[in-house]
mmCIF file of C-alpha atoms and ligand atoms in Angstrom:
data_model
loop_
_atom_site.group_PDB
_atom_site.id
_atom_site.type_symbol
_atom_site.label_atom_id
_atom_site.label_comp_id
_atom_site.label_asym_id
_atom_site.label_seq_id
_atom_site.Cartn_x
_atom_site.Cartn_y
_atom_site.Cartn_z
ATOM 1 C CA MET K 1 117.591 73.519 41.290
ATOM 2 C CA SER K 2 115.435 76.593 40.687
ATOM 3 C CA GLN K 3 113.931 78.380 43.707
ATOM 4 C CA ALA K 4 111.783 80.729 41.336
ATOM 5 C CA GLN K 5 108.411 79.250 42.519
ATOM 6 C CA PRO K 6 107.676 79.333 46.260
ATOM 7 C CA THR K 7 106.447 76.214 47.850
ATOM 8 C CA LEU K 8 104.022 75.494 50.777
ATOM 9 C CA PHE K 9 107.063 74.685 52.881
ATOM 10 C CA ASP K 10 108.984 77.865 52.282
ATOM 11 C CA SER K 11 109.211 80.352 55.006
ATOM 12 C CA PHE K 12 107.262 83.547 54.758
ATOM 13 C CA LYS K 13 107.664 87.157 56.121
ATOM 14 C CA LEU K 14 104.393 88.247 57.695
ATOM 15 C CA GLY K 15 104.772 91.700 59.446
ATOM 16 C CA ALA K 16 107.548 91.069 61.989
ATOM 17 C CA MET K 17 107.077 87.410 62.047
ATOM 18 C CA THR K 18 109.021 84.805 59.928
ATOM 19 C CA LEU K 19 106.701 82.024 59.500
ATOM 20 C CA ALA K 20 108.402 78.565 59.084
ATOM 21 C CA ASN K 21 106.033 77.730 56.172
ATOM 22 C CA ARG K 22 102.860 78.969 54.408
ATOM 23 C CA ILE K 23 100.522 76.588 56.128
ATOM 24 C CA VAL K 24 98.137 78.234 58.486
ATOM 25 C CA MET K 25 95.832 76.663 61.080
ATOM 26 C CA ALA K 26 92.394 78.160 60.495
ATOM 27 C CA PRO K 27 90.255 79.359 63.285
ATOM 28 C CA LEU K 28 88.291 76.644 64.676
ATOM 29 C CA THR K 29 85.430 76.793 67.368
ATOM 30 C CA ARG K 30 85.734 73.932 69.904
ATOM 31 C CA ASN K 31 83.551 75.195 72.696
ATOM 32 C CA ARG K 32 85.840 73.747 75.442
ATOM 33 C CA ALA K 33 86.466 77.003 77.596
ATOM 34 C CA VAL K 34 86.186 76.686 81.307
ATOM 35 C CA ALA K 35 84.628 78.897 84.106
ATOM 36 C CA GLY K 36 84.660 82.603 83.209
ATOM 37 C CA PHE K 37 85.032 81.628 79.402
ATOM 38 C CA VAL K 38 88.744 81.096 80.091
ATOM 39 C CA PRO K 39 90.558 78.886 77.666
ATOM 40 C CA SER K 40 91.487 75.662 79.461
ATOM 41 C CA ASP K 41 94.820 74.127 80.219
ATOM 42 C CA LEU K 42 94.029 71.373 77.623
ATOM 43 C CA ALA K 43 93.711 74.226 74.965
ATOM 44 C CA ALA K 44 97.381 75.015 75.743
ATOM 45 C CA GLU K 45 98.438 71.338 74.927
ATOM 46 C CA TYR K 46 96.066 71.325 71.744
ATOM 47 C CA TYR K 47 97.630 74.477 70.217
ATOM 48 C CA ALA K 48 101.035 73.376 71.137
ATOM 49 C CA GLN K 49 100.675 70.155 69.387
ATOM 50 C CA ARG K 50 99.853 72.100 66.188
ATOM 51 C CA ALA K 51 102.825 74.633 66.592
ATOM 52 C CA SER K 52 104.553 73.411 63.447
ATOM 53 C CA ALA K 53 101.852 75.380 61.389
ATOM 54 C CA GLY K 54 103.451 78.539 59.933
ATOM 55 C CA LEU K 55 100.865 80.462 61.761
ATOM 56 C CA ILE K 56 97.931 79.500 64.149
ATOM 57 C CA ILE K 57 94.831 81.467 64.223
ATOM 58 C CA THR K 58 93.001 80.705 67.535
ATOM 59 C CA GLU K 59 89.316 79.874 67.683
ATOM 60 C CA ALA K 60 87.025 82.780 67.542
ATOM 61 C CA SER K 61 87.112 84.586 70.900
ATOM 62 C CA GLN K 62 84.553 87.018 72.087
ATOM 63 C CA ILE K 63 85.486 90.552 72.862
ATOM 64 C CA SER K 64 82.671 91.027 75.376
ATOM 65 C CA GLN K 65 79.949 89.057 77.071
ATOM 66 C CA GLN K 66 77.682 90.752 74.479
ATOM 67 C CA GLY K 67 79.690 89.387 71.765
ATOM 68 C CA GLN K 68 79.345 85.660 72.650
ATOM 69 C CA GLY K 69 76.802 83.523 70.718
ATOM 70 C CA TYR K 70 77.673 79.750 71.634
ATOM 71 C CA GLN K 71 78.266 78.019 74.945
ATOM 72 C CA ASP K 72 81.868 77.669 76.280
ATOM 73 C CA THR K 73 83.592 79.771 73.727
ATOM 74 C CA PRO K 74 86.566 81.589 75.197
ATOM 75 C CA GLY K 75 86.705 85.391 75.716
ATOM 76 C CA ILE K 76 89.622 87.950 75.498
ATOM 77 C CA TYR K 77 88.081 90.729 77.757
ATOM 78 C CA SER K 78 88.917 89.560 81.354
ATOM 79 C CA ASP K 79 92.155 89.345 83.254
ATOM 80 C CA ALA K 80 91.506 85.710 83.881
ATOM 81 C CA GLN K 81 91.120 85.112 80.121
ATOM 82 C CA VAL K 82 94.372 86.832 79.501
ATOM 83 C CA ALA K 83 96.082 84.639 81.885
ATOM 84 C CA GLY K 84 94.566 81.596 80.371
ATOM 85 C CA TRP K 85 95.652 82.592 76.827
ATOM 86 C CA ARG K 86 99.260 83.443 78.090
ATOM 87 C CA LYS K 87 99.739 79.811 78.737
ATOM 88 C CA ILE K 88 98.736 79.080 75.287
ATOM 89 C CA THR K 89 100.910 81.629 73.695
ATOM 90 C CA ASP K 90 103.958 80.569 75.800
ATOM 91 C CA ALA K 91 103.456 76.912 74.787
ATOM 92 C CA VAL K 92 103.235 77.695 71.074
ATOM 93 C CA HIS K 93 106.120 80.047 71.156
ATOM 94 C CA ALA K 94 108.266 77.510 73.179
ATOM 95 C CA ARG K 95 107.854 75.291 70.100
ATOM 96 C CA GLY K 96 108.909 77.920 67.646
ATOM 97 C CA GLY K 97 105.288 78.639 66.416
ATOM 98 C CA HIS K 98 103.382 81.848 65.836
ATOM 99 C CA ILE K 99 99.939 82.524 67.004
ATOM 100 C CA VAL K 100 97.269 85.325 66.598
ATOM 101 C CA ILE K 101 93.876 85.351 68.127
ATOM 102 C CA GLN K 102 90.627 85.931 66.223
ATOM 103 C CA LEU K 103 88.507 88.675 67.711
ATOM 104 C CA TRP K 104 84.804 88.060 67.616
ATOM 105 C CA HIS K 105 81.449 89.598 68.195
ATOM 106 C CA VAL K 106 78.625 87.465 67.016
ATOM 107 C CA GLY K 107 75.892 90.291 66.767
ATOM 108 C CA ARG K 108 72.512 88.828 66.168
ATOM 109 C CA VAL K 109 73.818 85.027 66.059
ATOM 110 C CA SER K 110 73.205 84.765 69.818
ATOM 111 C CA HIS K 111 70.616 83.740 72.401
ATOM 112 C CA THR K 112 69.324 85.680 75.358
ATOM 113 C CA VAL K 113 70.537 83.141 77.838
ATOM 114 C CA LEU K 114 74.254 84.299 76.948
ATOM 115 C CA GLN K 115 73.456 88.024 76.903
ATOM 116 C CA PRO K 116 74.123 90.440 79.806
ATOM 117 C CA GLY K 117 70.961 90.568 81.985
ATOM 118 C CA GLY K 118 69.358 88.122 79.598
ATOM 119 C CA GLY K 119 68.677 90.804 77.185
ATOM 120 C CA ALA K 120 68.197 90.556 73.279
ATOM 121 C CA PRO K 121 71.418 90.095 71.170
ATOM 122 C CA VAL K 122 72.382 93.210 69.402
ATOM 123 C CA ALA K 123 72.593 93.797 65.578
ATOM 124 C CA PRO K 124 72.746 96.655 62.903
ATOM 125 C CA SER K 125 68.979 96.111 62.458
ATOM 126 C CA ALA K 126 66.194 94.097 64.314
ATOM 127 C CA ILE K 127 66.194 91.321 61.777
ATOM 128 C CA LYS K 128 66.462 87.762 63.033
ATOM 129 C CA ALA K 129 69.234 85.463 61.804
ATOM 130 C CA GLU K 130 67.803 82.394 60.263
ATOM 131 C CA THR K 131 70.160 80.047 61.838
ATOM 132 C CA LYS K 132 70.761 78.093 64.988
ATOM 133 C CA THR K 133 73.003 78.608 67.850
ATOM 134 C CA PHE K 134 74.278 76.127 70.677
ATOM 135 C CA VAL K 135 73.359 76.777 74.218
ATOM 136 C CA ASN K 136 72.441 74.710 77.239
ATOM 137 C CA ASN K 137 73.980 71.613 75.479
ATOM 138 C CA ASP K 138 71.353 71.919 72.591
ATOM 139 C CA PHE K 139 70.883 73.571 69.329
ATOM 140 C CA ALA K 140 68.498 76.610 69.605
ATOM 141 C CA GLU K 141 66.847 79.194 67.422
ATOM 142 C CA THR K 142 68.772 82.544 67.656
ATOM 143 C CA SER K 143 66.913 85.080 69.676
ATOM 144 C CA MET K 144 65.306 88.177 68.035
ATOM 145 C CA PRO K 145 67.798 90.946 68.030
ATOM 146 C CA ARG K 146 67.422 94.507 68.789
ATOM 147 C CA ALA K 147 69.013 97.349 66.614
ATOM 148 C CA LEU K 148 71.927 99.018 68.138
ATOM 149 C CA GLU K 149 71.533 102.657 68.952
ATOM 150 C CA LEU K 150 73.967 104.987 67.226
ATOM 151 C CA ALA K 151 75.469 105.998 70.487
ATOM 152 C CA GLU K 152 76.352 102.394 71.377
ATOM 153 C CA ILE K 153 78.620 101.818 68.416
ATOM 154 C CA PRO K 154 81.659 103.569 69.971
ATOM 155 C CA GLY K 155 81.520 101.328 73.074
ATOM 156 C CA ILE K 156 81.621 98.200 70.803
ATOM 157 C CA ILE K 157 84.530 99.623 68.888
ATOM 158 C CA ALA K 158 86.101 100.310 72.298
ATOM 159 C CA ASP K 159 85.542 96.681 73.314
ATOM 160 C CA TYR K 160 87.434 95.570 70.162
ATOM 161 C CA ARG K 161 90.331 97.853 70.890
ATOM 162 C CA HIS K 162 90.529 96.701 74.527
ATOM 163 C CA ALA K 163 90.469 92.978 73.334
ATOM 164 C CA ALA K 164 93.479 93.818 71.084
ATOM 165 C CA ALA K 165 95.349 95.441 74.122
ATOM 166 C CA ASN K 166 94.567 92.198 75.991
ATOM 167 C CA ALA K 167 95.822 90.045 73.185
ATOM 168 C CA ILE K 168 99.345 91.681 73.282
ATOM 169 C CA LYS K 169 99.237 91.365 77.019
ATOM 170 C CA ALA K 170 98.493 87.711 76.502
ATOM 171 C CA GLY K 171 101.571 87.247 74.382
ATOM 172 C CA PHE K 172 99.963 86.967 70.904
ATOM 173 C CA ASP K 173 101.751 87.879 67.838
ATOM 174 C CA GLY K 174 98.745 89.774 66.659
ATOM 175 C CA VAL K 175 94.969 89.678 66.012
ATOM 176 C CA GLU K 176 92.673 88.643 63.211
ATOM 177 C CA LEU K 177 89.440 90.633 63.151
ATOM 178 C CA HIS K 178 86.485 88.104 62.424
ATOM 179 C CA ALA K 179 84.548 89.901 59.655
ATOM 180 C CA ALA K 180 83.290 86.837 58.073
ATOM 181 C CA ASN K 181 80.487 84.209 58.470
ATOM 182 C CA GLY K 182 77.527 86.289 59.221
ATOM 183 C CA TYR K 183 78.686 87.672 62.554
ATOM 184 C CA LEU K 184 78.435 91.309 63.674
ATOM 185 C CA VAL K 185 80.957 93.044 61.226
ATOM 186 C CA ASP K 186 79.610 90.974 58.373
ATOM 187 C CA GLN K 187 76.079 91.869 59.421
ATOM 188 C CA PHE K 188 76.886 95.556 59.124
ATOM 189 C CA LEU K 189 78.332 94.936 55.619
ATOM 190 C CA ARG K 190 75.315 93.144 54.072
ATOM 191 C CA ASP K 191 71.974 94.836 53.076
ATOM 192 C CA GLY K 192 70.322 91.579 54.081
ATOM 193 C CA ALA K 193 70.949 92.291 57.695
ATOM 194 C CA ASN K 194 71.728 96.034 57.774
ATOM 195 C CA GLN K 195 68.688 98.324 56.968
ATOM 196 C CA ARG K 196 70.020 101.283 59.017
ATOM 197 C CA THR K 197 69.150 104.928 57.812
ATOM 198 C CA ASP K 198 72.152 106.407 59.663
ATOM 199 C CA ALA K 199 75.877 106.677 58.687
ATOM 200 C CA TYR K 200 76.296 102.882 59.261
ATOM 201 C CA GLY K 201 73.632 101.744 56.731
ATOM 202 C CA GLY K 202 72.473 102.275 53.096
ATOM 203 C CA SER K 203 75.280 102.915 50.639
ATOM 204 C CA ILE K 204 78.281 100.611 50.399
ATOM 205 C CA GLU K 205 80.502 103.395 52.111
ATOM 206 C CA ASN K 206 78.098 103.435 55.099
ATOM 207 C CA ARG K 207 77.832 99.689 55.446
ATOM 208 C CA ALA K 208 81.618 99.266 55.426
ATOM 209 C CA ARG K 209 82.050 102.079 57.951
ATOM 210 C CA PHE K 210 81.902 99.755 61.079
ATOM 211 C CA LEU K 211 84.436 97.417 59.640
ATOM 212 C CA LEU K 212 86.788 100.149 58.768
ATOM 213 C CA GLU K 213 86.300 101.916 62.170
ATOM 214 C CA VAL K 214 87.007 98.670 63.939
ATOM 215 C CA MET K 215 90.178 98.152 61.782
ATOM 216 C CA ASP K 216 91.318 101.776 62.538
ATOM 217 C CA ALA K 217 90.826 101.086 66.187
ATOM 218 C CA LEU K 218 92.760 97.795 66.205
ATOM 219 C CA ILE K 219 95.489 99.393 64.051
ATOM 220 C CA ALA K 220 95.603 102.389 66.504
ATOM 221 C CA GLU K 221 96.114 100.088 69.420
ATOM 222 C CA ILE K 222 98.678 97.465 68.278
ATOM 223 C CA GLY K 223 99.700 98.472 64.751
ATOM 224 C CA ALA K 224 98.864 97.398 61.277
ATOM 225 C CA ASP K 225 101.761 94.961 61.126
ATOM 226 C CA ARG K 226 99.831 92.956 63.874
ATOM 227 C CA THR K 227 96.416 93.279 62.620
ATOM 228 C CA GLY K 228 94.738 91.016 60.009
ATOM 229 C CA LEU K 229 91.258 90.058 59.048
ATOM 230 C CA ARG K 230 88.981 87.390 57.685
ATOM 231 C CA LEU K 231 86.216 87.929 55.142
ATOM 232 C CA SER K 232 83.764 85.626 53.429
ATOM 233 C CA PRO K 233 82.314 87.514 50.565
ATOM 234 C CA VAL K 234 80.201 84.801 49.074
ATOM 235 C CA THR K 235 79.192 82.452 51.884
ATOM 236 C CA PRO K 236 75.628 81.925 52.967
ATOM 237 C CA ALA K 237 76.634 81.127 56.476
ATOM 238 C CA ASN K 238 74.412 82.106 59.386
ATOM 239 C CA GLY K 239 71.592 83.157 57.029
ATOM 240 C CA LEU K 240 73.274 86.268 55.803
ATOM 241 C CA SER K 241 72.805 87.651 52.266
ATOM 242 C CA ASP K 242 73.755 90.646 50.088
ATOM 243 C CA SER K 243 72.224 91.997 47.011
ATOM 244 C CA ASN K 244 75.495 92.695 45.267
ATOM 245 C CA PRO K 245 78.625 91.555 47.025
ATOM 246 C CA GLN K 246 81.123 92.482 44.315
ATOM 247 C CA PRO K 247 81.232 96.214 44.364
ATOM 248 C CA LEU K 248 80.932 96.032 48.278
ATOM 249 C CA PHE K 249 83.986 93.948 48.588
ATOM 250 C CA ASN K 250 85.869 95.793 45.784
ATOM 251 C CA TYR K 251 85.274 98.979 48.043
ATOM 252 C CA VAL K 252 86.323 97.190 51.283
ATOM 253 C CA MET K 253 89.620 96.216 49.482
ATOM 254 C CA GLU K 254 90.261 99.593 48.339
ATOM 255 C CA GLU K 255 89.827 100.927 51.767
ATOM 256 C CA LEU K 256 91.917 98.124 53.307
ATOM 257 C CA GLU K 257 94.738 98.922 50.952
ATOM 258 C CA LYS K 258 95.013 102.461 52.570
ATOM 259 C CA ARG K 259 95.279 100.863 56.065
ATOM 260 C CA HIS K 260 97.752 97.996 55.264
ATOM 261 C CA PRO K 261 96.546 95.304 57.519
ATOM 262 C CA VAL K 262 99.219 92.491 57.847
ATOM 263 C CA TYR K 263 97.117 90.031 55.803
ATOM 264 C CA VAL K 264 93.638 89.514 54.276
ATOM 265 C CA HIS K 265 92.178 86.078 54.899
ATOM 266 C CA MET K 266 89.429 84.987 52.311
ATOM 267 C CA ILE K 267 87.038 82.317 52.682
ATOM 268 C CA GLU K 268 86.531 81.571 48.972
ATOM 269 C CA GLY K 269 83.279 79.624 48.932
ATOM 270 C CA ALA K 270 80.510 78.467 51.414
ATOM 271 C CA THR K 271 82.083 78.158 54.985
ATOM 272 C CA GLN K 272 82.498 74.401 55.700
ATOM 273 C CA GLY K 273 80.942 73.750 52.274
ATOM 274 C CA PRO K 274 81.672 73.749 48.457
ATOM 275 C CA ARG K 275 84.190 76.236 46.996
ATOM 276 C CA ASP K 276 82.216 76.772 43.753
ATOM 277 C CA ILE K 277 78.871 78.498 44.982
ATOM 278 C CA ALA K 278 79.393 81.865 43.282
ATOM 279 C CA PRO K 279 80.868 81.437 39.772
ATOM 280 C CA ASP K 280 80.200 85.082 38.977
ATOM 281 C CA PHE K 281 82.194 86.628 41.954
ATOM 282 C CA SER K 282 85.620 87.550 41.154
ATOM 283 C CA PHE K 283 88.273 87.146 44.021
ATOM 284 C CA ALA K 284 90.818 88.223 41.419
ATOM 285 C CA GLU K 285 89.092 91.637 41.470
ATOM 286 C CA LEU K 286 89.569 91.777 45.209
ATOM 287 C CA ARG K 287 93.307 90.737 45.081
ATOM 288 C CA LYS K 288 94.059 93.444 42.428
ATOM 289 C CA ARG K 289 92.945 96.098 44.857
ATOM 290 C CA TYR K 290 95.270 94.896 47.651
ATOM 291 C CA SER K 291 99.000 94.673 47.864
ATOM 292 C CA GLY K 292 99.513 92.809 51.314
ATOM 293 C CA ALA K 293 99.710 89.103 52.177
ATOM 294 C CA TRP K 294 96.806 87.086 50.717
ATOM 295 C CA MET K 295 95.655 84.027 52.796
ATOM 296 C CA VAL K 296 92.933 81.715 51.430
ATOM 297 C CA ASN K 297 90.743 79.008 52.868
ATOM 298 C CA ASN K 298 88.023 76.591 51.972
ATOM 299 C CA GLY K 299 88.497 72.994 51.166
ATOM 300 C CA TYR K 300 92.066 73.006 50.150
ATOM 301 C CA ASP K 301 93.857 69.761 49.920
ATOM 302 C CA LEU K 302 97.675 69.337 49.268
ATOM 303 C CA ALA K 303 97.411 69.213 45.466
ATOM 304 C CA LEU K 304 95.305 72.465 45.262
ATOM 305 C CA ALA K 305 97.387 74.224 47.941
ATOM 306 C CA ARG K 306 100.642 73.422 46.157
ATOM 307 C CA GLU K 307 99.287 74.625 42.780
ATOM 308 C CA VAL K 308 97.883 77.925 44.155
ATOM 309 C CA VAL K 309 101.103 78.784 46.002
ATOM 310 C CA ALA K 310 103.218 77.925 43.056
ATOM 311 C CA ALA K 311 101.115 79.985 40.704
ATOM 312 C CA GLY K 312 101.233 82.915 43.009
ATOM 313 C CA GLY K 313 97.551 82.632 43.719
ATOM 314 C CA ALA K 314 98.012 83.111 47.409
ATOM 315 C CA ASP K 315 100.778 83.550 49.977
ATOM 316 C CA LEU K 316 99.278 81.463 52.706
ATOM 317 C CA ILE K 317 96.912 78.583 52.809
ATOM 318 C CA ALA K 318 94.589 77.992 55.865
ATOM 319 C CA PHE K 319 93.541 74.444 56.602
ATOM 320 C CA GLY K 320 90.660 73.935 59.150
ATOM 321 C CA ARG K 321 89.242 70.488 59.570
ATOM 322 C CA ALA K 322 92.539 68.827 58.711
ATOM 323 C CA PHE K 323 94.307 70.594 61.509
ATOM 324 C CA ILE K 324 91.612 69.295 64.031
ATOM 325 C CA SER K 325 92.564 65.670 63.259
ATOM 326 C CA ASN K 326 96.187 65.982 62.352
ATOM 327 C CA PRO K 327 98.407 67.801 64.825
ATOM 328 C CA ASP K 328 101.290 67.170 62.642
ATOM 329 C CA LEU K 329 99.522 68.276 59.427
ATOM 330 C CA VAL K 330 102.737 70.074 58.116
ATOM 331 C CA GLU K 331 104.804 67.008 58.284
ATOM 332 C CA ARG K 332 101.979 64.859 56.787
ATOM 333 C CA LEU K 333 101.777 67.355 53.850
ATOM 334 C CA ARG K 334 105.446 67.439 53.436
ATOM 335 C CA ARG K 335 105.569 63.636 53.240
ATOM 336 C CA GLY K 336 102.432 63.228 51.088
ATOM 337 C CA ALA K 337 101.203 60.970 54.088
ATOM 338 C CA PRO K 338 97.614 60.057 54.628
ATOM 339 C CA LEU K 339 95.629 62.058 57.132
ATOM 340 C CA ASN K 340 93.651 61.000 60.247
ATOM 341 C CA GLU K 341 90.062 60.972 59.779
ATOM 342 C CA LEU K 342 88.035 63.621 61.512
ATOM 343 C CA ASP K 343 85.558 62.652 64.357
ATOM 344 C CA ARG K 344 82.480 64.963 64.041
ATOM 345 C CA ALA K 345 80.990 63.871 67.205
ATOM 346 C CA THR K 346 83.809 65.482 69.286
ATOM 347 C CA LEU K 347 83.992 68.717 67.195
ATOM 348 C CA TYR K 348 82.088 70.959 69.759
ATOM 349 C CA GLY K 349 82.382 70.632 73.601
ATOM 350 C CA GLY K 350 83.836 67.860 75.686
ATOM 351 C CA GLY K 351 87.360 67.122 76.767
ATOM 352 C CA ALA K 352 90.526 65.617 75.462
ATOM 353 C CA ALA K 353 88.765 62.968 73.190
ATOM 354 C CA GLY K 354 88.816 64.377 69.614
ATOM 355 C CA TYR K 355 90.918 67.291 70.889
ATOM 356 C CA THR K 356 94.393 66.406 72.118
ATOM 357 C CA ASP K 357 94.301 62.697 71.405
ATOM 358 C CA TYR K 358 94.729 62.632 67.551
ATOM 359 C CA PRO K 359 98.037 60.729 66.910
ATOM 360 C CA THR K 360 100.876 62.028 64.968
ATOM 361 C CA LEU K 361 102.586 59.887 62.274
ATOM 362 C CA ASP K 362 105.477 59.129 64.751
ATOM 363 C CA GLN K 363 103.019 57.987 67.447
ATOM 364 C CA LEU K 364 101.226 55.763 64.761
ATOM 365 C CA ALA K 365 104.589 54.293 63.713
ATOM 366 C CA ALA K 366 105.641 53.589 67.498
HETATM 367 C C1 LIG N 1 81.403 76.694 63.945
HETATM 368 C C2 LIG N 1 80.468 76.662 65.027
HETATM 369 C C3 LIG N 1 80.323 77.803 65.810
HETATM 370 C C4 LIG N 1 80.957 79.095 65.228
HETATM 371 C C5 LIG N 1 82.495 80.689 62.371
HETATM 372 C C6 LIG N 1 83.047 81.051 64.605
HETATM 373 O O1 LIG N 1 81.862 79.970 61.472
HETATM 374 C C7 LIG N 1 82.425 80.189 63.789
HETATM 375 C C8 LIG N 1 81.778 78.989 64.302
HETATM 376 C C9 LIG N 1 81.952 77.695 63.705
HETATM 377 O O2 LIG N 1 83.168 81.566 61.947
#
């Protein structure tokens, strides 16, 4: 029997980690943090139930109060948050899993009620995000942001670095920079949100500067072999747009190649939506420029995941919604078993229902 083609269920060496398989739990916002934006004890159970994933990427976690954009999302900036996350990393490691935390600053996708002193959210430029957020148990228009002063940018980069140090204190195997879906890093990248005239706006090199400086800070703090990032070059998520993403992301990949992050995680279509929204955009052009581990996400099922891994189209496949409703997703994919249906009503906020109570195959059989 030939082992020439890798399969989804083969192990994979990622930095210092040996992942049990190539199936990754994608970052998934669930809005169940407790007082102080600390992840709950229930979250430890939720993640531990999913520890058979080759790698878990946590829900997006704000690096500062300013970086929060939705109610009840967890942070990674306070000691209490570190202590909460420690229970989660211990529970996942006890079951033989690996886990990294997604570091998040929402930028303009926020609301004054979440901001320090009730102030305006911050962004590269004072351009409102045409999207809604969720605060006070309801959807709400995002607040008008203010443009960051040049002198404020080093402080935000320092917040990312502090969050990475905290992540290691909390026992994580690494971090993923959230540079996707229209949040702060993505806002700097795109000319639809970034109209700055200083070193952080205008040319592609200038718009990519913030991303690369954040990556440099994370790498300086915890090492490139523990630092990955997530990008979404073609998504329209959160009202973000760019006039010409191909050369922008080609340049980003060339610069990332010099820094060797442990992986690049690509959302290949519209976040939570169709895969085929940008037929003219070439992800192959991006991959050509980067020699490290390649993780893909967006609407994968077993057949497509198998095909892409076997063809060498990606090293790792991240599944989102399927991991919410199937704690034993790896086993179900291995057996070609049916998946539990997702209950959308319990996605955001609440308790155990729709969080830790989805049954495994074994529980269904019992
Ligand atoms: C769903 C709801 C709120 C936030 C993302 C962090 O899209 C999110 C998110 C998803 O990256």
